[in-house]
mmCIF file of C-alpha atoms in Angstrom:
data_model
loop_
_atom_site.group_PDB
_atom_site.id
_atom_site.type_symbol
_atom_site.label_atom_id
_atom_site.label_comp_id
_atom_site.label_asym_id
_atom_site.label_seq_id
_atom_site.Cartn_x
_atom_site.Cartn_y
_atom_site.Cartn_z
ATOM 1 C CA UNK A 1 98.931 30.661 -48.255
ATOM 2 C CA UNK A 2 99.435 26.694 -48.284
ATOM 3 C CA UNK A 3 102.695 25.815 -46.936
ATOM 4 C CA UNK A 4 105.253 24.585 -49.079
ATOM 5 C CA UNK A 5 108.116 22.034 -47.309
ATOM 6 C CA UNK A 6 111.211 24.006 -47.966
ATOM 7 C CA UNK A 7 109.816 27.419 -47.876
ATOM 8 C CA UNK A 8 110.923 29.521 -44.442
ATOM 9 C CA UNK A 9 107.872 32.026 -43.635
ATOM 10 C CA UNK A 10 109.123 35.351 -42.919
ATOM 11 C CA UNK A 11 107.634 36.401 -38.989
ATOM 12 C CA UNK A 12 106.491 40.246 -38.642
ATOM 13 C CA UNK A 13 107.621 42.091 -35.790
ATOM 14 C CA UNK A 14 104.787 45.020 -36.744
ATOM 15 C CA UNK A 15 101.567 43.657 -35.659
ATOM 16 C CA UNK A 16 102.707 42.468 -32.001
ATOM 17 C CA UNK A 17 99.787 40.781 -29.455
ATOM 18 C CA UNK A 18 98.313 43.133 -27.715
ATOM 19 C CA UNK A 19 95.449 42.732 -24.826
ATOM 20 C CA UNK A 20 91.977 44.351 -24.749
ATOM 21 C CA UNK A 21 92.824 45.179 -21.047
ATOM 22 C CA UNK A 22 95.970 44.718 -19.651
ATOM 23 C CA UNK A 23 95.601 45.522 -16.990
ATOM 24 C CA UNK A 24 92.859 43.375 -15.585
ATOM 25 C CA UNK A 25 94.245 40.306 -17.455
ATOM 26 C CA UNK A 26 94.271 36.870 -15.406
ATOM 27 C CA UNK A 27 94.988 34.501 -17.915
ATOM 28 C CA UNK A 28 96.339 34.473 -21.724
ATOM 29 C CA UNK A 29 97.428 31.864 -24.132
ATOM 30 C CA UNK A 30 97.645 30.545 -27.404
ATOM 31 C CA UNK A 31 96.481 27.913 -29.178
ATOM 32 C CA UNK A 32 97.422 26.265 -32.437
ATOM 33 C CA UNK A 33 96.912 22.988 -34.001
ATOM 34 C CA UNK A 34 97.817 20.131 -35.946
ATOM 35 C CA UNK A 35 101.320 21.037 -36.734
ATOM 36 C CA UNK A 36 101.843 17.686 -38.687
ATOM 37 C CA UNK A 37 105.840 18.231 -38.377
ATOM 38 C CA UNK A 38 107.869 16.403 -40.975
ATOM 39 C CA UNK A 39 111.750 15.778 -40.194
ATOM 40 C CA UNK A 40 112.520 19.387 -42.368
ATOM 41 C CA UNK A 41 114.804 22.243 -41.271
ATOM 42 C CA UNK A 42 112.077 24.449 -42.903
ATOM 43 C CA UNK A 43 109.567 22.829 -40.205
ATOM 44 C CA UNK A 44 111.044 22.897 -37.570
ATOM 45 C CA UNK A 45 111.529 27.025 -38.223
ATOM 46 C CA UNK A 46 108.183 28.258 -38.813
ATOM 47 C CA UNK A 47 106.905 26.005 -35.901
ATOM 48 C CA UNK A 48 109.375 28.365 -33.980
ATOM 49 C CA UNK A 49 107.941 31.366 -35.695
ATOM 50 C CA UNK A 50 104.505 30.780 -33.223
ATOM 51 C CA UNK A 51 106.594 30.643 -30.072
ATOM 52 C CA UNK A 52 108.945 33.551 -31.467
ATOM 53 C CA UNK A 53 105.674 35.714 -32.203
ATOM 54 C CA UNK A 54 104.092 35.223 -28.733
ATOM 55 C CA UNK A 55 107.179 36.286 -27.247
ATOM 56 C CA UNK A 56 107.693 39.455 -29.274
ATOM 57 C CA UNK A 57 104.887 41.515 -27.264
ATOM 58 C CA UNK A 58 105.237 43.547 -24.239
ATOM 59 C CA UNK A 59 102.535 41.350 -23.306
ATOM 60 C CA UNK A 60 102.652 38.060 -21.040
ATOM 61 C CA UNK A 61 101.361 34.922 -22.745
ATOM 62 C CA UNK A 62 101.458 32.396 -20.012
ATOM 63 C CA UNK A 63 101.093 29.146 -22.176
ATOM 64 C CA UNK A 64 100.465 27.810 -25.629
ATOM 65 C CA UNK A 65 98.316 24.651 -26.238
ATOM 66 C CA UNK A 66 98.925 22.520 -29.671
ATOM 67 C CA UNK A 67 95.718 20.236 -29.750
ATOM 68 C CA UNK A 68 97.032 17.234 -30.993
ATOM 69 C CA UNK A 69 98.838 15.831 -35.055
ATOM 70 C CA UNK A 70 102.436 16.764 -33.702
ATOM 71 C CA UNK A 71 104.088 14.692 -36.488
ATOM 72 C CA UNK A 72 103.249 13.688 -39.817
ATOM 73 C CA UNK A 73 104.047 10.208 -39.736
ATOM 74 C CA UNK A 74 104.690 9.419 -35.934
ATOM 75 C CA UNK A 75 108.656 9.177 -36.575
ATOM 76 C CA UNK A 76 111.039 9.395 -34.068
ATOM 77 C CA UNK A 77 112.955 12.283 -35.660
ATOM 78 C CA UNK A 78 109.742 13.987 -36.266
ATOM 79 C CA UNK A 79 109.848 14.128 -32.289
ATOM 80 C CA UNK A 80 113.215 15.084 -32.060
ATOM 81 C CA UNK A 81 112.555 18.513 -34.013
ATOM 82 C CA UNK A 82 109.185 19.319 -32.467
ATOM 83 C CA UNK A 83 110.358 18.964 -28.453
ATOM 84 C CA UNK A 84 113.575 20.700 -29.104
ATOM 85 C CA UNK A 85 111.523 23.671 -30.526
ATOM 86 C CA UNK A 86 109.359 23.534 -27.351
ATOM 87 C CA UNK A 87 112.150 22.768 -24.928
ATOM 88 C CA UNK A 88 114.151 25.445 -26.000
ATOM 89 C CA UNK A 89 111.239 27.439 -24.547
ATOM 90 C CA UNK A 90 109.882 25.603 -21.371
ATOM 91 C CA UNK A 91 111.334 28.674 -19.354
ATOM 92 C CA UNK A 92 109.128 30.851 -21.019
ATOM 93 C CA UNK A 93 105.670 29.833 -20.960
ATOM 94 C CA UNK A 94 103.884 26.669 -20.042
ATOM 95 C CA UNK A 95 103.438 24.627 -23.061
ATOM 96 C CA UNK A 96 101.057 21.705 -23.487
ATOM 97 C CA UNK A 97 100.408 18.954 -26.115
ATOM 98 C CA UNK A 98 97.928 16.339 -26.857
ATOM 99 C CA UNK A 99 98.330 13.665 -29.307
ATOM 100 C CA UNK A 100 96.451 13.569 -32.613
ATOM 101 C CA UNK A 101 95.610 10.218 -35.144
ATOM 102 C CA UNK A 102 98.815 11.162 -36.849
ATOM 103 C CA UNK A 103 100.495 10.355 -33.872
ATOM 104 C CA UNK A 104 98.741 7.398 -32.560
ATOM 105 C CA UNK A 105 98.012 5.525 -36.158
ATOM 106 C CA UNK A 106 101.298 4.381 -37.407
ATOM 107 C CA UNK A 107 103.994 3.877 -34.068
ATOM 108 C CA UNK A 108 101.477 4.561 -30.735
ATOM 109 C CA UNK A 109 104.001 2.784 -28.399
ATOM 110 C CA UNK A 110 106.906 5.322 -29.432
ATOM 111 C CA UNK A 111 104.960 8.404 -29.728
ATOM 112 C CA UNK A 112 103.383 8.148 -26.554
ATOM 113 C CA UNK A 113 106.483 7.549 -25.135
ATOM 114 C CA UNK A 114 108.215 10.826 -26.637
ATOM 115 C CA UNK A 115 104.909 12.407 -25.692
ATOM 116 C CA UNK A 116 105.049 11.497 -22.499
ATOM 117 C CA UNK A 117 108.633 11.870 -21.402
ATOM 118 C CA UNK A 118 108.833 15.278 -23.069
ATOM 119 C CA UNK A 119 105.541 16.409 -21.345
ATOM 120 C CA UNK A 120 107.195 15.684 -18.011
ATOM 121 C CA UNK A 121 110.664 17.643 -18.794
ATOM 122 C CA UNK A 122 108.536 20.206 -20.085
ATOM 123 C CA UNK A 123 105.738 20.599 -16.969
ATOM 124 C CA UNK A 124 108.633 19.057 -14.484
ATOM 125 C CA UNK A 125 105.444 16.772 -13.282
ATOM 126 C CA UNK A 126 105.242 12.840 -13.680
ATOM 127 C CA UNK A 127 102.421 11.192 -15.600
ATOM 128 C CA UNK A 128 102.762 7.946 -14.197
ATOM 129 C CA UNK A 129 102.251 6.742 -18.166
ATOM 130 C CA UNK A 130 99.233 8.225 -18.985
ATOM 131 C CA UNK A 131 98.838 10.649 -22.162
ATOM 132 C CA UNK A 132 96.338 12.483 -20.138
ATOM 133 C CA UNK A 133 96.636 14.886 -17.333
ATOM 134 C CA UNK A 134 95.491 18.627 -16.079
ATOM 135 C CA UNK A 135 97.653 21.542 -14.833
ATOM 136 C CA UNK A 136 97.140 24.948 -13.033
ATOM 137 C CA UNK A 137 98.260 28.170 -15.024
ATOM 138 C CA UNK A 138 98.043 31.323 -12.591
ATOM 139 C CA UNK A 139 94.788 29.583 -11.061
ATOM 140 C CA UNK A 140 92.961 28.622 -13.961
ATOM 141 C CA UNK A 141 92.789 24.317 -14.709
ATOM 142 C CA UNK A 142 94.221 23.213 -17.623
ATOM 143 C CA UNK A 143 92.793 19.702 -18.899
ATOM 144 C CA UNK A 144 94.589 17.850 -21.828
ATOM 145 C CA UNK A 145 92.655 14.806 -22.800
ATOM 146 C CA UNK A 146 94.087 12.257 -25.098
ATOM 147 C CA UNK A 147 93.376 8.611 -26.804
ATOM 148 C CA UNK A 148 94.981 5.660 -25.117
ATOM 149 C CA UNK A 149 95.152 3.698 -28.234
ATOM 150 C CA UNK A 150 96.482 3.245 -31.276
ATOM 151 C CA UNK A 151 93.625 5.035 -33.904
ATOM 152 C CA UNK A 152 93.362 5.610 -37.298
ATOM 153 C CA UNK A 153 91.591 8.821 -37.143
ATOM 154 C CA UNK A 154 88.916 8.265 -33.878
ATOM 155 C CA UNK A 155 90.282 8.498 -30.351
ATOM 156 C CA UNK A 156 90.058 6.036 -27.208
ATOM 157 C CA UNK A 157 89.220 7.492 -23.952
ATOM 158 C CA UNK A 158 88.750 4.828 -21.086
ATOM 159 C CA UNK A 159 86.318 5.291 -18.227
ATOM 160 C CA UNK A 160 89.181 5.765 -16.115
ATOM 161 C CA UNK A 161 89.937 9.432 -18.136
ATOM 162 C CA UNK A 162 86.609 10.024 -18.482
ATOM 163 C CA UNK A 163 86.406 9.834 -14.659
ATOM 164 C CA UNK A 164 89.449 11.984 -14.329
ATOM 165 C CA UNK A 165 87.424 14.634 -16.261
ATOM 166 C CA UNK A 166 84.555 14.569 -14.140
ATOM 167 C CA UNK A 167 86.730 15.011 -10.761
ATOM 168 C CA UNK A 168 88.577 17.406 -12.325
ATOM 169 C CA UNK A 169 85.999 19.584 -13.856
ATOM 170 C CA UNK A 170 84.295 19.583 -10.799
ATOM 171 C CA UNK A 171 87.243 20.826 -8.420
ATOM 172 C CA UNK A 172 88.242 23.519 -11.270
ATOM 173 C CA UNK A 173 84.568 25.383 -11.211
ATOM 174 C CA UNK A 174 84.174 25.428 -7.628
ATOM 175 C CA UNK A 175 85.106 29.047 -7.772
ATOM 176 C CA UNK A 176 83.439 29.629 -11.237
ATOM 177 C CA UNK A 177 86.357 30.305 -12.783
ATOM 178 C CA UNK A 178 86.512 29.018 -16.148
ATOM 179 C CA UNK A 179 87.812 25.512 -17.320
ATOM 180 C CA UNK A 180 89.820 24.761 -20.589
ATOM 181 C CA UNK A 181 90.086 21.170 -21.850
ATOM 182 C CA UNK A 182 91.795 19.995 -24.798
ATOM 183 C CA UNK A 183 91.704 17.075 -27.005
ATOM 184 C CA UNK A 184 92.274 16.171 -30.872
ATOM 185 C CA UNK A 185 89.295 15.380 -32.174
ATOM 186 C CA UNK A 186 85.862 17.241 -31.661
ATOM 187 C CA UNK A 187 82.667 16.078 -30.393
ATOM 188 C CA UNK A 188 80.229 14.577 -33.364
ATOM 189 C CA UNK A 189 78.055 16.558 -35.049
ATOM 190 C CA UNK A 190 79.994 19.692 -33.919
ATOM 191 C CA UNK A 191 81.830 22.035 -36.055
ATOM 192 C CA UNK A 192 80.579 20.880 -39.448
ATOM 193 C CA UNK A 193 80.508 17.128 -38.657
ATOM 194 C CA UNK A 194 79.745 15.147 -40.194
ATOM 195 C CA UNK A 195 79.364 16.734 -43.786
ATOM 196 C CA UNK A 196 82.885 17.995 -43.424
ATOM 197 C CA UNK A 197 84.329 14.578 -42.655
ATOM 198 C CA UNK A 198 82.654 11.244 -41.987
ATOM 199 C CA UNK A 199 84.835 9.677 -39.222
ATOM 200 C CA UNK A 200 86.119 13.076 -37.421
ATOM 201 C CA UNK A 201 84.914 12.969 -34.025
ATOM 202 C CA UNK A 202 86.035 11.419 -31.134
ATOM 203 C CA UNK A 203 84.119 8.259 -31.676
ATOM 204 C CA UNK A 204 82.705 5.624 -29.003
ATOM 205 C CA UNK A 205 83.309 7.721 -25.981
ATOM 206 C CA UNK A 206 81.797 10.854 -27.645
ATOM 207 C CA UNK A 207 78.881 10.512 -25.569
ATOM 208 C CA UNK A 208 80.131 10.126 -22.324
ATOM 209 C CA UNK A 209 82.724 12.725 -22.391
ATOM 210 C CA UNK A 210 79.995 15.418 -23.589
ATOM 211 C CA UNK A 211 78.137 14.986 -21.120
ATOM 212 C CA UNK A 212 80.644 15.184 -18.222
ATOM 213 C CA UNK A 213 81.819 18.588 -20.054
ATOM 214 C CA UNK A 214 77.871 19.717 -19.492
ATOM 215 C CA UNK A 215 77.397 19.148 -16.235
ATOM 216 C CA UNK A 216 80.057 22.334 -15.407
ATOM 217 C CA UNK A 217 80.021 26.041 -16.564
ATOM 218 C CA UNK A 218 81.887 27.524 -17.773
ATOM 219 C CA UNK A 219 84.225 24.754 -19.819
ATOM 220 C CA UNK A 220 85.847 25.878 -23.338
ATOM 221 C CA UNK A 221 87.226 22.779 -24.985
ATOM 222 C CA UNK A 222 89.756 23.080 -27.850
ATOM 223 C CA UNK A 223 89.949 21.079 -30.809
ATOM 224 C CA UNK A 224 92.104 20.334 -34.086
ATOM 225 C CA UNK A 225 91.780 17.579 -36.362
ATOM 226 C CA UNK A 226 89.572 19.050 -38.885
ATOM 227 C CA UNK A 227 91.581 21.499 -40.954
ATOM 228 C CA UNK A 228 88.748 23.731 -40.880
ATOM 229 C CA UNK A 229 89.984 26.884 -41.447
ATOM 230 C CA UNK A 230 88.752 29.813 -39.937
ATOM 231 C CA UNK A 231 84.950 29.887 -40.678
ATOM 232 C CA UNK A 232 81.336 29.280 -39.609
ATOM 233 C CA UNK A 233 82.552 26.169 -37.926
ATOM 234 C CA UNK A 234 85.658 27.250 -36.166
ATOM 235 C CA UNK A 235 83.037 27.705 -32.852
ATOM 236 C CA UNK A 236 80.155 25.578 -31.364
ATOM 237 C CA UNK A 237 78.163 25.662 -28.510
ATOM 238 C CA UNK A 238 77.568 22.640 -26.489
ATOM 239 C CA UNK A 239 75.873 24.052 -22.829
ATOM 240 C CA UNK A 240 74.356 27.770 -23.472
ATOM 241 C CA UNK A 241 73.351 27.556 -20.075
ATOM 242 C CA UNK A 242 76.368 26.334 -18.942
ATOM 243 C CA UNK A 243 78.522 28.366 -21.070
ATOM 244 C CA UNK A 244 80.140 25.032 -22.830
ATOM 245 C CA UNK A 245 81.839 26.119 -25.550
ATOM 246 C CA UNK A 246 83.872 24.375 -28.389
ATOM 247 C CA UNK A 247 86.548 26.367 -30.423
ATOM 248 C CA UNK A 248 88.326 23.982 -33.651
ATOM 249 C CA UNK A 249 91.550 25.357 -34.248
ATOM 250 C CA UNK A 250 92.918 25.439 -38.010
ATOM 251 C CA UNK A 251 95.627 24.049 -38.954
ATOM 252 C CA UNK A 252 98.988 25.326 -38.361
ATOM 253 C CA UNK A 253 101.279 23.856 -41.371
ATOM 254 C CA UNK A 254 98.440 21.987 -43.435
ATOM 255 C CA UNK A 255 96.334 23.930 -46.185
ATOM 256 C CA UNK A 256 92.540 24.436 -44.251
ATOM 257 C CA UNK A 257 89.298 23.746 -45.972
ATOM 258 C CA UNK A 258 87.158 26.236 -45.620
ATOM 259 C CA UNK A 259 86.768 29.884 -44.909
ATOM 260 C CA UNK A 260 90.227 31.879 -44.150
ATOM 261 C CA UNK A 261 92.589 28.834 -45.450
ATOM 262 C CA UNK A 262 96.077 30.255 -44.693
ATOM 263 C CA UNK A 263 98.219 27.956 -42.731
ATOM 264 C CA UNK A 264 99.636 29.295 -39.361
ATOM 265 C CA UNK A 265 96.631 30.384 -38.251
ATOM 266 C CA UNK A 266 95.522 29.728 -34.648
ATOM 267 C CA UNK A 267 93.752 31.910 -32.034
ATOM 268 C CA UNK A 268 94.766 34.389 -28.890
ATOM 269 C CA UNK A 269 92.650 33.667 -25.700
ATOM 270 C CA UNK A 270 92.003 36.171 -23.507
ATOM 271 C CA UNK A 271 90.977 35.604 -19.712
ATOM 272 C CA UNK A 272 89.526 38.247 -17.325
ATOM 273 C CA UNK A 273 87.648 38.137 -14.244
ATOM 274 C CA UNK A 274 84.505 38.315 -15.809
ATOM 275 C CA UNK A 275 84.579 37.182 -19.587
ATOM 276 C CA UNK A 276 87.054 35.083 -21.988
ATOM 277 C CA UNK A 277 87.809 35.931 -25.255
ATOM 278 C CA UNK A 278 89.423 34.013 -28.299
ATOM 279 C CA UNK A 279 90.864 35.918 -31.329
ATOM 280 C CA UNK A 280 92.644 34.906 -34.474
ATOM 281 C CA UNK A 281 95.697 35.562 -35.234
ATOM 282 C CA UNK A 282 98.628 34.038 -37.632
ATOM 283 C CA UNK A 283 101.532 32.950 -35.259
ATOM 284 C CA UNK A 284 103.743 31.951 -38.706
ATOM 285 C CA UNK A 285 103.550 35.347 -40.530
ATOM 286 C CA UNK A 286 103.143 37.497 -36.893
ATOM 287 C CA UNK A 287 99.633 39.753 -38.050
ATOM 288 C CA UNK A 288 96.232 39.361 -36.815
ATOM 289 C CA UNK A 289 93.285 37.452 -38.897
ATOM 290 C CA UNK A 290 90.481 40.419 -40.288
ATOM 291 C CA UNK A 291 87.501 39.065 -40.979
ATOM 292 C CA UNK A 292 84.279 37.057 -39.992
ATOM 293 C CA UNK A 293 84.692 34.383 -36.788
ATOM 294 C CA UNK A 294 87.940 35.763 -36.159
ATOM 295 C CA UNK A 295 86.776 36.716 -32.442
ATOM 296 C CA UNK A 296 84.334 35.481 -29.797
ATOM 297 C CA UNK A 297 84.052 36.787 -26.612
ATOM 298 C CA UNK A 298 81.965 35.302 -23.880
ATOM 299 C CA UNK A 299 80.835 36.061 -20.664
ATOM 300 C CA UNK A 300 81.549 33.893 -17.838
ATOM 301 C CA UNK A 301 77.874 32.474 -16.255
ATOM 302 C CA UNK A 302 77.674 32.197 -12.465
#
């Protein structure tokens, strides 16, 4: 199912989100990627269909995470459509973006600057000018990690993020709860890098940032960038000690590569007291994803 620009996808209302124990739930929230939103009515409407689907459940989702390629081409209107989609649902659920090459290639000044501003109405926090920043969701850390320069597909993270990470890693896993971080681009040789694509991974920092994510359990980072569908790379493991884990969300508008290749696809996480677990699920049509690596559950490591 490869998205075509003018064509609306219909959202089911059959197949609502449901828990595995609702109950004992701490934490839930979605996660979708690489949205690559053109200045189209038809765009702007099934991005709306993701926020529209997590809403039709009995179910709480407390937040929904887009890792980074907001816009196609970095345009100002581009920004226009995609923050008055999540704007018009700040109330609801706590919603956090990251900025992907798309964004930061062509205009890096100007998209930061929507980024940024829009981050703040939506989050009602200040940034002080910085694309990255964490936030607490019912007691669970948040990270959002994000270049700092203009790229053409790599990202820049300075030592002064990097350190960021590393204080606030360690203050989130204190009380082993678990950590989620999110970036655009994945860590080299992760997820089918680099036979899937060359130049896909974070780049000169790769290292560094790794290694910080190690040194704490318990630390799921989320990914986009690589269109990769959902198969035998959507989920890596960096720390099995640790429990550092890597999930690489598909794309949301773009046709994947590999695997499951329908567009809209993203994944459901999960949070309990004692494990976390990520399931797919298409947030443009409203059903679940059947199938191989369509759900990983993990158990949290003291």
């Amino acid at each position: 199912m490869n998205p075509k620009y003018d064509v609306i996808y219909e959202l089911s209302k059959d197949e609502p989100i449901v828990f595995k124990n609702s109950d004992e739930i701490r934490l839930s929230f979605a996660a979708i990627a690489d949205t690559h939103l053109p200045n189209r009515e038809s765009a702007e409407k099934n991005l709306e269909n993701a926020f529209l689907d997590v809403l039709n459940s009995k179910e709480k989702t407390d937040a929904l995470l887009l890792a980074g390629d907001i816009a196609d081409y970095g345009l100002k209107n581009e920004y226009e459509r995609f923050f008055r989609v999540f704007l018009k649902y700040k109330d609801r659920l706590k919603l956090f973006v990251t900025m992907g090459n798309h964004d930061a290639r062509f205009f890096f000044k100007s998209a930061s600057k929507a980024v940024i501003s829009n981050t703040e109405k939506l989050l009602g926090i200040s940034l002080g000018g910085k694309t990255y920043f964490s936030y607490d969701v019912n007691g669970y850390t948040f990270i959002v990690l994000c270049t700092e320069k203009a790229v053409l597909e790599k990202a820049y993270i300075s030592p002064e993020q990097i350190a960021f990470l590393d204080k606030e890693l360690k203050k989130a896993t204190e009380e082993g709860k678990p950590v989620f971080v999110m970036c655009h681009q994945p860590f080299a040789f992760t997820h089918g890098l680099p036979e899937v694509w060359k130049t896909g991974d974070i780049g000169e920092q790769n290292d560094e940032v790794r290694a910080v994510m190690e040194k704490y359990k318990n630390v799921f980072f989320i990914n986009g960038h690589l269109h990769g569908g959902v198969c035998n790379f959507v989920e890596e493991i960096l720390n099995k000690e640790n429990n550092v884990v890597s999930i690489s969300i598909p794309g949301y508008r773009k046709e994947n590569n590999f695997g499951i290749t329908d567009a809209g696809v993203g994944y459901m996480c999960e949070v309990y007291a004692d494990k976390v677990i990520f399931r797919a699920r298409n947030f443009l049509t409203g059903k679940y994803v059947s199938g191989d690596y369509t759900y990983f559950e993990y158990d949290i490591v003291k």
